[in-house]
XYZ file of C-alpha atoms in Angstrom:
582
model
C -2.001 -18.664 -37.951
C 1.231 -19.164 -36.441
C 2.049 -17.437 -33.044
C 5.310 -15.203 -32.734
C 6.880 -13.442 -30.586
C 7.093 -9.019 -30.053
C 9.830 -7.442 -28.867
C 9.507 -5.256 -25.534
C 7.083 -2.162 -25.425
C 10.185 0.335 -25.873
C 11.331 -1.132 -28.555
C 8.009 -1.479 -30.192
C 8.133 2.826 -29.958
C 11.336 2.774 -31.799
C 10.160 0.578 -34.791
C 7.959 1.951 -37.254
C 5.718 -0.452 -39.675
C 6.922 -0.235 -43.502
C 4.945 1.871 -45.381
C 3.834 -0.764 -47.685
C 2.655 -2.937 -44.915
C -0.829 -3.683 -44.373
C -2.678 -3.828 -40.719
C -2.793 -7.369 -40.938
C 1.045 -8.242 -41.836
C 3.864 -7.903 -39.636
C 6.963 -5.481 -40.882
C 9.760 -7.703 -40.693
C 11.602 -5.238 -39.135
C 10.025 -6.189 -36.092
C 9.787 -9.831 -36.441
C 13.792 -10.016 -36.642
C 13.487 -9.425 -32.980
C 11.430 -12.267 -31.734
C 14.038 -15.162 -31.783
C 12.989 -18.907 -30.638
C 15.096 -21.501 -29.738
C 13.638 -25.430 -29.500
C 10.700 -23.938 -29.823
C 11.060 -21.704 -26.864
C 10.561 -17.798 -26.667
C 13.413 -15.638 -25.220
C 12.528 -14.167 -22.101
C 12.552 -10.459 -23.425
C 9.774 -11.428 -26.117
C 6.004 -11.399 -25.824
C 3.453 -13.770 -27.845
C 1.180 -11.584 -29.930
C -2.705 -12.164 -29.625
C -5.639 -11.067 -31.691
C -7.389 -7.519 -30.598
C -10.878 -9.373 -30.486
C -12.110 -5.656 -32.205
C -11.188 -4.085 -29.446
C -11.315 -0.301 -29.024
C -8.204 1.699 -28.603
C -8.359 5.030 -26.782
C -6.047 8.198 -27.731
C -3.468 6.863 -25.269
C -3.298 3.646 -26.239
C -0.946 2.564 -28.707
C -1.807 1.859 -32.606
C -2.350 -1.516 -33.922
C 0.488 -0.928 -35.883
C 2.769 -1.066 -33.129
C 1.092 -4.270 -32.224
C 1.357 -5.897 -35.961
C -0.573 -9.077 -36.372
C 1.229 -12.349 -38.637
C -0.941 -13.125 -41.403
C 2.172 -14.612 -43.358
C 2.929 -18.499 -43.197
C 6.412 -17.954 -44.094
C 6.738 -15.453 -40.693
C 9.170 -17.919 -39.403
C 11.359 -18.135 -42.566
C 11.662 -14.186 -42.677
C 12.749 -14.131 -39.001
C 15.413 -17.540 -39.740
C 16.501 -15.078 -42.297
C 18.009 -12.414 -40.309
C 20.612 -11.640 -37.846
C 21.520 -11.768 -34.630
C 22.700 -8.270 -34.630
C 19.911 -6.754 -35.054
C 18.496 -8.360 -32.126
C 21.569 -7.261 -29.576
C 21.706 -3.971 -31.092
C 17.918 -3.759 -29.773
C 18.553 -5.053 -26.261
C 21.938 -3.185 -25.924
C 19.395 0.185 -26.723
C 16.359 -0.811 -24.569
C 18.930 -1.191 -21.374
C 20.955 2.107 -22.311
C 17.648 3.984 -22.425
C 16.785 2.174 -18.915
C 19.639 3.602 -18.044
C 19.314 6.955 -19.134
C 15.796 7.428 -17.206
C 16.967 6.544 -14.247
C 19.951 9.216 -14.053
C 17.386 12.161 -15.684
C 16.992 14.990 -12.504
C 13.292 15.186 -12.012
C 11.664 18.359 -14.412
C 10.358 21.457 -12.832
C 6.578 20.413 -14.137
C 7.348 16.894 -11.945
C 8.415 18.663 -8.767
C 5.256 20.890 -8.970
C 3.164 17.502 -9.560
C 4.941 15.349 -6.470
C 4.172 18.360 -4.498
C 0.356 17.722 -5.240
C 0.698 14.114 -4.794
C 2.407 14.923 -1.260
C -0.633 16.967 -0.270
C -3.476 14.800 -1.527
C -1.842 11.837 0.332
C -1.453 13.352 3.268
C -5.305 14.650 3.256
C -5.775 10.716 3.035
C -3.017 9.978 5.576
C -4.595 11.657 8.439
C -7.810 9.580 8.919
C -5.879 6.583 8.249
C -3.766 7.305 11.327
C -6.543 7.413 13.159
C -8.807 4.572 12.419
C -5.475 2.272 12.495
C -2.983 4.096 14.419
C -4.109 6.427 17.389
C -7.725 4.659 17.961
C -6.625 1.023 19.036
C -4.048 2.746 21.208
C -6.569 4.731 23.134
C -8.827 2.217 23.004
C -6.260 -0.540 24.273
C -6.610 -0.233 27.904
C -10.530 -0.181 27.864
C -10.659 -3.438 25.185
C -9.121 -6.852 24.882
C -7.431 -8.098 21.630
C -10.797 -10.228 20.642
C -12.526 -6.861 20.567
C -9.774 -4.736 18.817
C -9.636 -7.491 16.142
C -13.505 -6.041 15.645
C -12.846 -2.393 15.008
C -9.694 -3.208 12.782
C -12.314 -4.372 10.318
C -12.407 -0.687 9.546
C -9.043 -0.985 7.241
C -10.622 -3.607 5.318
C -12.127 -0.474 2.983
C -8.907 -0.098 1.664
C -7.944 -3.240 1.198
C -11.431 -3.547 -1.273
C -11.361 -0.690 -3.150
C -10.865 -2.190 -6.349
C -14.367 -3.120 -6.216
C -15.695 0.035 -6.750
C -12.354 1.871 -8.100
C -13.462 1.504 -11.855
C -16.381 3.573 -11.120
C -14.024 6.168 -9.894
C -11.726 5.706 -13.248
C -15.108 6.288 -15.666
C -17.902 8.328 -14.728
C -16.633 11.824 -13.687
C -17.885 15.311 -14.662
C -15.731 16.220 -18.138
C -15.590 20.141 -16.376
C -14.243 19.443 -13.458
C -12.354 16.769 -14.390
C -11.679 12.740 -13.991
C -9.491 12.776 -11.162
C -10.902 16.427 -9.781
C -14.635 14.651 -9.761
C -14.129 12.026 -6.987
C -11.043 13.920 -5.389
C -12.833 17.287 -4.129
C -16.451 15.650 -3.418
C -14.172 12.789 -1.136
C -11.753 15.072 1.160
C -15.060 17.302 1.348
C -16.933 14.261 2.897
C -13.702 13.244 5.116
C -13.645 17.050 6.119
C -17.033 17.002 7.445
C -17.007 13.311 8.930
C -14.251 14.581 10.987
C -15.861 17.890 12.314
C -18.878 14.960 12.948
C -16.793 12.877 14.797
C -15.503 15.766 17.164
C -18.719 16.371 18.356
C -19.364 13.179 20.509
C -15.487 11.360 20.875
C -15.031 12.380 24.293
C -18.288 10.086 25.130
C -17.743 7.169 23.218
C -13.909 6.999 23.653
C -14.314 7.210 27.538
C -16.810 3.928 27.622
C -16.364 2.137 24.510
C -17.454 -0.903 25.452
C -20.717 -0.573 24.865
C -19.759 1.235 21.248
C -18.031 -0.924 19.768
C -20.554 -1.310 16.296
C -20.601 2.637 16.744
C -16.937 3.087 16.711
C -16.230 0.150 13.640
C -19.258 1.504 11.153
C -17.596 5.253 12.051
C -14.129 4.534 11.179
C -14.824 2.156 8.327
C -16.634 4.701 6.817
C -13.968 7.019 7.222
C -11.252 4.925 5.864
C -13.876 3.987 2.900
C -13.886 7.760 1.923
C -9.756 7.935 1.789
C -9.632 4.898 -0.218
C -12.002 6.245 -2.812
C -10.084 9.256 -3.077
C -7.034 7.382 -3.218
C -8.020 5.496 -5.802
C -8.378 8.845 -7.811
C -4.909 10.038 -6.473
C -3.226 6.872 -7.823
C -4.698 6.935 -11.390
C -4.138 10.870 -11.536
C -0.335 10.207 -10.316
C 0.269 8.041 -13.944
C -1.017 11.252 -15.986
C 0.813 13.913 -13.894
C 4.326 12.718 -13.629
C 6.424 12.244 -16.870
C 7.205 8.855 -18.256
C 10.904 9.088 -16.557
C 9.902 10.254 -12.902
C 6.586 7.757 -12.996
C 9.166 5.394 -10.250
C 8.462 9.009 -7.869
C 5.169 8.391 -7.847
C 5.641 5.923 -4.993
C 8.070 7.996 -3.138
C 5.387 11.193 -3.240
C 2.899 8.477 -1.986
C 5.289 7.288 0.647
C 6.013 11.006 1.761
C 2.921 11.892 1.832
C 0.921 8.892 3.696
C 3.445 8.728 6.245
C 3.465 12.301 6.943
C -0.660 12.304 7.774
C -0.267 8.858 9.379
C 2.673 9.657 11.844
C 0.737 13.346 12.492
C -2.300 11.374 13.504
C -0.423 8.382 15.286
C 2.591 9.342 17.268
C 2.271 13.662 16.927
C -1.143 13.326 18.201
C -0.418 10.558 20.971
C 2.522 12.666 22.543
C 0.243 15.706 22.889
C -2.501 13.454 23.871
C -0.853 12.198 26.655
C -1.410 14.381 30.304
C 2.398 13.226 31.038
C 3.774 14.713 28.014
C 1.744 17.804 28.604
C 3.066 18.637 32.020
C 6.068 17.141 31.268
C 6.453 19.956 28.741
C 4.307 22.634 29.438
C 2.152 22.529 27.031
C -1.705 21.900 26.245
C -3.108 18.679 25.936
C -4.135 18.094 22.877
C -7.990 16.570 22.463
C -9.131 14.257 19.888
C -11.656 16.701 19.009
C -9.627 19.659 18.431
C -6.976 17.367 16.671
C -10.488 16.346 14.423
C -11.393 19.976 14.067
C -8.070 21.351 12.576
C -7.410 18.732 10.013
C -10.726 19.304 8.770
C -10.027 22.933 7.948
C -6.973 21.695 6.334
C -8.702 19.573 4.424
C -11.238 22.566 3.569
C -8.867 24.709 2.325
C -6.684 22.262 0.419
C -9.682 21.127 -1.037
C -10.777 24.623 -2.163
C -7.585 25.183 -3.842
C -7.914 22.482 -6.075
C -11.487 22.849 -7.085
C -10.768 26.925 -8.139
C -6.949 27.023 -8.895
C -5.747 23.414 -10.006
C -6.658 22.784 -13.949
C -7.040 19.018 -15.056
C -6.031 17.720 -18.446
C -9.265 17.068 -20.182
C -9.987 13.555 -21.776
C -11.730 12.428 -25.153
C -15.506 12.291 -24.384
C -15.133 9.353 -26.735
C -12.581 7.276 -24.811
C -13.935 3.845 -25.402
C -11.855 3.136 -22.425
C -14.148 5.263 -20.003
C -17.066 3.275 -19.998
C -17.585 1.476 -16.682
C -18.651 -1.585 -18.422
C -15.788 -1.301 -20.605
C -13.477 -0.859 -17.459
C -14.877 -3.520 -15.349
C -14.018 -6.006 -18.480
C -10.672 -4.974 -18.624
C -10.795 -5.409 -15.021
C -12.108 -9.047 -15.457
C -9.329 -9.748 -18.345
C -6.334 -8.540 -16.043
C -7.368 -10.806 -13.284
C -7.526 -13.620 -15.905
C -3.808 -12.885 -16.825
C -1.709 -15.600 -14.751
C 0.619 -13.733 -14.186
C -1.069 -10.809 -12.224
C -2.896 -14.131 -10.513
C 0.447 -15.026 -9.147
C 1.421 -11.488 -7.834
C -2.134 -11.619 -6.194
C -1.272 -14.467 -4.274
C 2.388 -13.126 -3.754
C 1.272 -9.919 -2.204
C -1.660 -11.969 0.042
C 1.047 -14.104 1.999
C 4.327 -11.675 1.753
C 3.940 -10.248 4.981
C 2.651 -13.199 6.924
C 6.676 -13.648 8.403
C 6.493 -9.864 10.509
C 2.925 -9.554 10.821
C 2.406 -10.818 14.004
C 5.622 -9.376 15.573
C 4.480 -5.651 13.790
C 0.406 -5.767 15.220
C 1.256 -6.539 18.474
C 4.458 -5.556 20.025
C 3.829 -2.041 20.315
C 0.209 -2.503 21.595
C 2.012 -5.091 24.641
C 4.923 -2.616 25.259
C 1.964 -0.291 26.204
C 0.420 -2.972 27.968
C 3.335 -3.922 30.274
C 3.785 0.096 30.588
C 5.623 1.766 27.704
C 4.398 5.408 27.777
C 2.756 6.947 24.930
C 4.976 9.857 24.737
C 7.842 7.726 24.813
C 6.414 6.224 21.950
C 6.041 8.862 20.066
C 9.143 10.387 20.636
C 10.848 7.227 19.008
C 8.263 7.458 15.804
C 8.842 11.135 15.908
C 12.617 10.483 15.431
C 11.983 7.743 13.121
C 9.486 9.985 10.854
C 12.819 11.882 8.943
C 14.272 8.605 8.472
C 11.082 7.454 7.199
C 11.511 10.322 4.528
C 14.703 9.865 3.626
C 13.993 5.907 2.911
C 11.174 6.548 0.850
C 13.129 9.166 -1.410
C 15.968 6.563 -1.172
C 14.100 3.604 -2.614
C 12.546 5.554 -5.675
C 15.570 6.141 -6.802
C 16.710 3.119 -6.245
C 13.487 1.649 -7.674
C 14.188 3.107 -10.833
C 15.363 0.797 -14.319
C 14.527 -2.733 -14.758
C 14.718 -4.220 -11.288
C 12.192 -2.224 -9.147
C 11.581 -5.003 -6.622
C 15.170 -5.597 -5.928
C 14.584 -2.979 -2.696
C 11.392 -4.943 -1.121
C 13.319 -8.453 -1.857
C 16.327 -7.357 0.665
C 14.571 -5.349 3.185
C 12.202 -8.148 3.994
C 15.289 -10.127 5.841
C 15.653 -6.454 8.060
C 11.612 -6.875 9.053
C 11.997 -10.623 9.686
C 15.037 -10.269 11.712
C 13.429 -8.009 14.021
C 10.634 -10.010 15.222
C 12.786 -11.773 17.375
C 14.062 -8.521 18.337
C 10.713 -7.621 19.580
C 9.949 -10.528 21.578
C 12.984 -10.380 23.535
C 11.941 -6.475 24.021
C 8.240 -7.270 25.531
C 10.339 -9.819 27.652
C 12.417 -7.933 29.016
C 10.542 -4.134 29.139
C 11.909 -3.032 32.326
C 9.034 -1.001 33.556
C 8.515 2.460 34.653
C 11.164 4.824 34.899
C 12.863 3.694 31.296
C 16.728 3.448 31.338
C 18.298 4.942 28.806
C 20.159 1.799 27.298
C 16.658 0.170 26.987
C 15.031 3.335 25.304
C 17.844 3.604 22.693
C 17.964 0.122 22.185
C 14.318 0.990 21.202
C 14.654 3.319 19.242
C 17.406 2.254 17.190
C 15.039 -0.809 16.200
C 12.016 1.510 15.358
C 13.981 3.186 12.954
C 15.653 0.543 11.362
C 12.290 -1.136 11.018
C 10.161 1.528 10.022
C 13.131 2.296 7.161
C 13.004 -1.493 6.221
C 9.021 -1.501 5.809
C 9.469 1.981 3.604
C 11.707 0.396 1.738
C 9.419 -2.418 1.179
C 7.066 0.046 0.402
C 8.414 2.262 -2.122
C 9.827 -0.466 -4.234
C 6.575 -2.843 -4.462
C 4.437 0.633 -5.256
C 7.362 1.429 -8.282
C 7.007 -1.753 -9.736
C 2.824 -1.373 -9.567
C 3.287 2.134 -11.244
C 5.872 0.708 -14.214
C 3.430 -1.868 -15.291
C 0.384 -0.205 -14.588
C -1.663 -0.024 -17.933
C -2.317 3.827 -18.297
C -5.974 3.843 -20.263
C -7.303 1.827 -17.228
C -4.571 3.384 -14.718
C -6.933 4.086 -11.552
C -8.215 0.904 -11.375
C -4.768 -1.106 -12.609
C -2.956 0.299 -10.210
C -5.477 0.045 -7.410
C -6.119 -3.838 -8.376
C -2.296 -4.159 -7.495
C -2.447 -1.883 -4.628
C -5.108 -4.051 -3.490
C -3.749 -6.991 -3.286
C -0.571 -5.316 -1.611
C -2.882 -3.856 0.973
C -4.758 -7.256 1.605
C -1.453 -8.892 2.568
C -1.217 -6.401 5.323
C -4.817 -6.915 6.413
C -6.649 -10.247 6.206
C -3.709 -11.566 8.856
C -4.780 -8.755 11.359
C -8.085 -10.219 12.539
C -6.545 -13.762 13.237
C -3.263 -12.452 15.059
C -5.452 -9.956 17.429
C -8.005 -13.234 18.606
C -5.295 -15.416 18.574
C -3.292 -13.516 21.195
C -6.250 -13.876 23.081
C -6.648 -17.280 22.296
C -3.200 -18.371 23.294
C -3.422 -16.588 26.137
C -3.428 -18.609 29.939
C -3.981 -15.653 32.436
C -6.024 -15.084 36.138
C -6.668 -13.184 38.599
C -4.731 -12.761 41.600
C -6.664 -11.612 45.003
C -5.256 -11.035 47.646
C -6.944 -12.881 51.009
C -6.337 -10.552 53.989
C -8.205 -12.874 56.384
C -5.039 -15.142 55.609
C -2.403 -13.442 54.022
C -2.225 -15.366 51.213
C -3.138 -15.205 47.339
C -6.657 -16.744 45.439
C -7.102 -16.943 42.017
C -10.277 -15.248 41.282
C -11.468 -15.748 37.827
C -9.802 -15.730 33.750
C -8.203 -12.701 33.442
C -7.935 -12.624 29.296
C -11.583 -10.761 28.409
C -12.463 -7.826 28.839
C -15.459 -8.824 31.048
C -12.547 -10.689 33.390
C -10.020 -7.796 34.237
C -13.061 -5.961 34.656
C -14.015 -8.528 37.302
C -10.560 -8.380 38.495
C -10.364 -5.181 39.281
C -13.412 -4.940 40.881
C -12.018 -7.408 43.360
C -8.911 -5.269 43.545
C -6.688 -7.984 42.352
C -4.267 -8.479 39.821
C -3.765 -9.976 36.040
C -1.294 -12.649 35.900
C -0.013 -14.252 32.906
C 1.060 -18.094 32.609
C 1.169 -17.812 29.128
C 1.332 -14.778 26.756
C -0.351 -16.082 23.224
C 1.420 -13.293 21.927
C 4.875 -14.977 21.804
C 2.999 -17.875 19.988
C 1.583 -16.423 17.272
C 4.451 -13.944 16.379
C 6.662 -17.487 16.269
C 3.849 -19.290 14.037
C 3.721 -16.242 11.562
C 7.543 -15.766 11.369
C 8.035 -20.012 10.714
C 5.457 -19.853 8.437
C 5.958 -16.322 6.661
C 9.685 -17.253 5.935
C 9.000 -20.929 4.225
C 6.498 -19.145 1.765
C 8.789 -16.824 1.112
C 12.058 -19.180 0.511
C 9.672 -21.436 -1.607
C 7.212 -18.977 -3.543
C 7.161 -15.483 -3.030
C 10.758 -14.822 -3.790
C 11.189 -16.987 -6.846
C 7.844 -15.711 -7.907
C 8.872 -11.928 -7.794
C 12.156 -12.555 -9.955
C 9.555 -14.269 -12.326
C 7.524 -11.747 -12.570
C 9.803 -8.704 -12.648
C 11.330 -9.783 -15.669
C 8.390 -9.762 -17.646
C 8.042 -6.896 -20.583
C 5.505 -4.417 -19.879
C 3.496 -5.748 -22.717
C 2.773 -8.831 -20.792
C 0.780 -6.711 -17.925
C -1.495 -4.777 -20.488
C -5.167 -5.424 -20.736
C -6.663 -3.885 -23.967
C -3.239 -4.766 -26.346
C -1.848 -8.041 -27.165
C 0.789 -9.532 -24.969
């Protein structure tokens, strides 16, 4: 049987098969669109493949929208026809691009991104925690080598898919698909919080000797907001309209950051005893901070369970049945191209990694207050909003990753930008050139990295396969996530690593200075201080790796992940689904 080429899933909707055509023959309606040339397919087209007797669910399309070439003389018919038809088709598909991308959002989508705002923001909170506010506090008790331990507790979400097409199949038809792992999760992160409370003042105070305590804690806490976001991201395909699906991101941007800066920079600031007298007002504990978002959490969680109704699904879907989902999951990582976007996402972010895990934690280091920290984030939290609704919309049509291609030059730009800022951190008290200097790059950063953000989730949710959508889109927001992570570990013990530093004591018999002992572990500035002496630093390893990431991160870039994005952005959406032909 000879192979031929489809045209594009939208204009697949438009066509309808001839009434007098079979399931096995092709209408040759639609095989005037598939054009060759030298034997080559146009770009736009897509090679049809058998079904294999595979099941279609109530949302998937209809073979005959997928019509299978039984006919020798296919190519003759389609040598037969027109070019008009075919630019008449293309000329539609981009004016209906077009026309979704300028639609206002509908009153039933603003009610939805609502929802979507709150349910990422229950899973925003513990997030900020386990990889914001923790390491911070934790930072002047712990060296690098054993921070790189704990931040093994964001690997959860960086896994999920593993488990995620558990979450997209077995669920209680009553409550719901989504509703079944959503309410049981934020219940769990609820109480694991109010847990938590109980004993942080003791294990936060002397952590050394914690340190498994603290990681299995935390990684079980981020494990619970990853299963629910896994839920959250397949219910987001199903609740937003076809046209506002490119929002989907933006709510999830909102959302996140809004839990993540409450538990990172909000909480810091009225953490810190010089904030609190600096501005009369309470300091706030971890365990009271733990104790109200857990009643949050509570109540938001009790208003979904009684007042939020779920669209049911078929109790036939052949496409609900985990063994049936973890196939599909199998056959989408067999597609090349979602191979290549695996590998894009794991080295994107190599270039600003370094600069973005560390130069915060040394500006504390070298004496950067925390409140001063988090009044920079706190001013760079609106912006943070306004990016994120910025980049959906301009996420929206055919070329979704055009955002994350052009803000990645902002983020690289700026870890040079941070080096010389660690350099030259004048100390305690701040002047204010150096502060706005400071927070003039936080904000253009942080609106870079949401634009990164928003545009990279858009493009997941556009190609995202909606009968398998939890588990497509988490596979993709997977790899995304992995990028972000795997690096972590290496740039934390590397700093370490890289690091030439002793200990300064001070002889009074003499007058004069000793070294002591290494001044890098945790063991030696313990040592060090017990002597009453002082770290020095010959040479910071943190200067070194940010320079290794950003030489490296940029030639992977320039020679893969670039072209490979183009590549891949220009491919129909019938090439990125797993149950239909492509």
């Amino acid at each position: 049987m000879s192979t031929v080429d489809s045209p594009v899933s939208s204009a697949r909707k438009r066509t309808k098969p001839n009434a007098s055509t079979t399931r096995g023959q092709a209408p040759i309606v639609n095989m005037s669109r598939a054009t060759t040339t030298n034997g080559k397919y146009h770009a736009h087209s897509s090679s049809l493949e058998k079904l294999n007797g595979e099941a279609l669910s109530p949302r998937s399309r209809s073979r005959e929208e997928y019509p299978l070439d039984t006919h020798e003389d296919a190519p003759v018919e389609m040598s037969l026809l027109g070019n008009g038809v075919r630019v008449d088709a293309a000329l539609e598909e981009d004016e209906e691009e077009k026309d979704k991308s300028s639609k206002p959002l509908s009153e039933k989508d603003k009610k939805a991104m609502v929802l979507l705002i709150i349910l990422y923001l229950i899973q925003g909170v513990p997030l900020g925690l386990a990889l914001g506010s923790v390491p911070f506090l934790l930072r002047e008790h712990l060296s690098y080598a054993q921070l790189a331990f704990i931040s093994f507790s964001s690997y959860p979400y960086s896994l999920k898919l593993f488990w995620s097409p558990i979450v997209d199949s077995l669920f209680y038809h009553k409550l719901g698909r989504r509703k079944s792992w959503i309410v049981p999760m934020q219940v769990v992160i609820g109480t694991m919080m109010l847990l938590i409370s109980t004993n942080t003042a003791t294990i936060m105070e002397k952590p050394g000797g914690h340190i498994v305590e603290l990681t299995i804690t935390w990684t079980l806490l981020v494990f619970f907001a990853a299963t629910q976001d896994i839920a959250v991201d397949g219910w987001a395909l199903t609740l937003l309209s076809d046209d506002a699906k490119a929002y989907a991101s933006t709510a999830q941007t909102i959302g996140l950051n809004t839990g993540y800066f409450a538990s990172y920079t909000v909480f810091l600031a009225f953490n810190s005893e010089g904030f609190a007298s600096k501005y009369g007002v309470p300091r706030l504990t971890l365990s009271t901070y733990l104790r109200f978002w857990s009643v949050v959490c509570y109540a938001v969680t009790a208003w979904l369970f009684f007042f939020k109704k779920e669209e049911p699904v078929a109790h036939d879907d052949p496409d609900l049945q985990l063994k049936s989902v973890y196939k599909s999951m199998w056959r989408m990582c067999k597609l090349k191209h979602v191979q290549k976007l695996f590998l894009m996402h794991l080295v994107a972010k190599i270039a600003y990694l370094g600069h973005e895990s560390v130069t915060s934690l040394k500006l504390v280091e070298k004496g950067l207050a925390k409140e001063d920290l988090a009044v920079a984030v706190l001013i760079d939290f609106p912006f943070q909003i306004i990016a994120g609704w910025l980049a959906g919309r301009w996420s929206r049509g055919d070329k979704p990753l055009r955002p994350w291609l052009m803000a990645f030059w902002v983020r690289v730009a700026f870890v040079f930008v941070g080096m010389a800022m660690v350099a030259t951190f004048p100390g305690n008290p701040l002047g204010w050139g150096w502060f706005l200097l400071y927070i003039v790059v936080t904000v253009t950063n942080g609106f870079a990295g949401t634009i990164q953000f928003v545009g990279v989730s858009a493009f997941h949710t556009r190609i995202s396969d909606p009968t398998i959508g939890g588990t497509y889109m988490t596979m993709l927001n997977t790899a995304a996530n992995m990028g972000g992570t795997w690096p972590g570990f290496f740039i934390l013990r590397g700093v370490d690593y890289f690091t030439i530093a002793h200990c300064q004591v001070p002889d009074k018999a003499f007058g004069t200075l000793i070294k002591a002992s290494e001044c890098v572990s945790e063991q030696g500035k313990d040592q060090c201080k017990k002597l009453a002496g002082n770290c020095v630093i010959e040479r910071d390893g943190y200067y070194i790796v940010a320079t290794a990431c950003f030489a490296i991160g940029v030639t992977l870039w320039i020679t893969f992940v670039r072209p490979t994005a183009l590549t891949l952005q220009s491919l129909p959406f019938s090439k990125w689904r797993v149950n239909q032909p492509r």
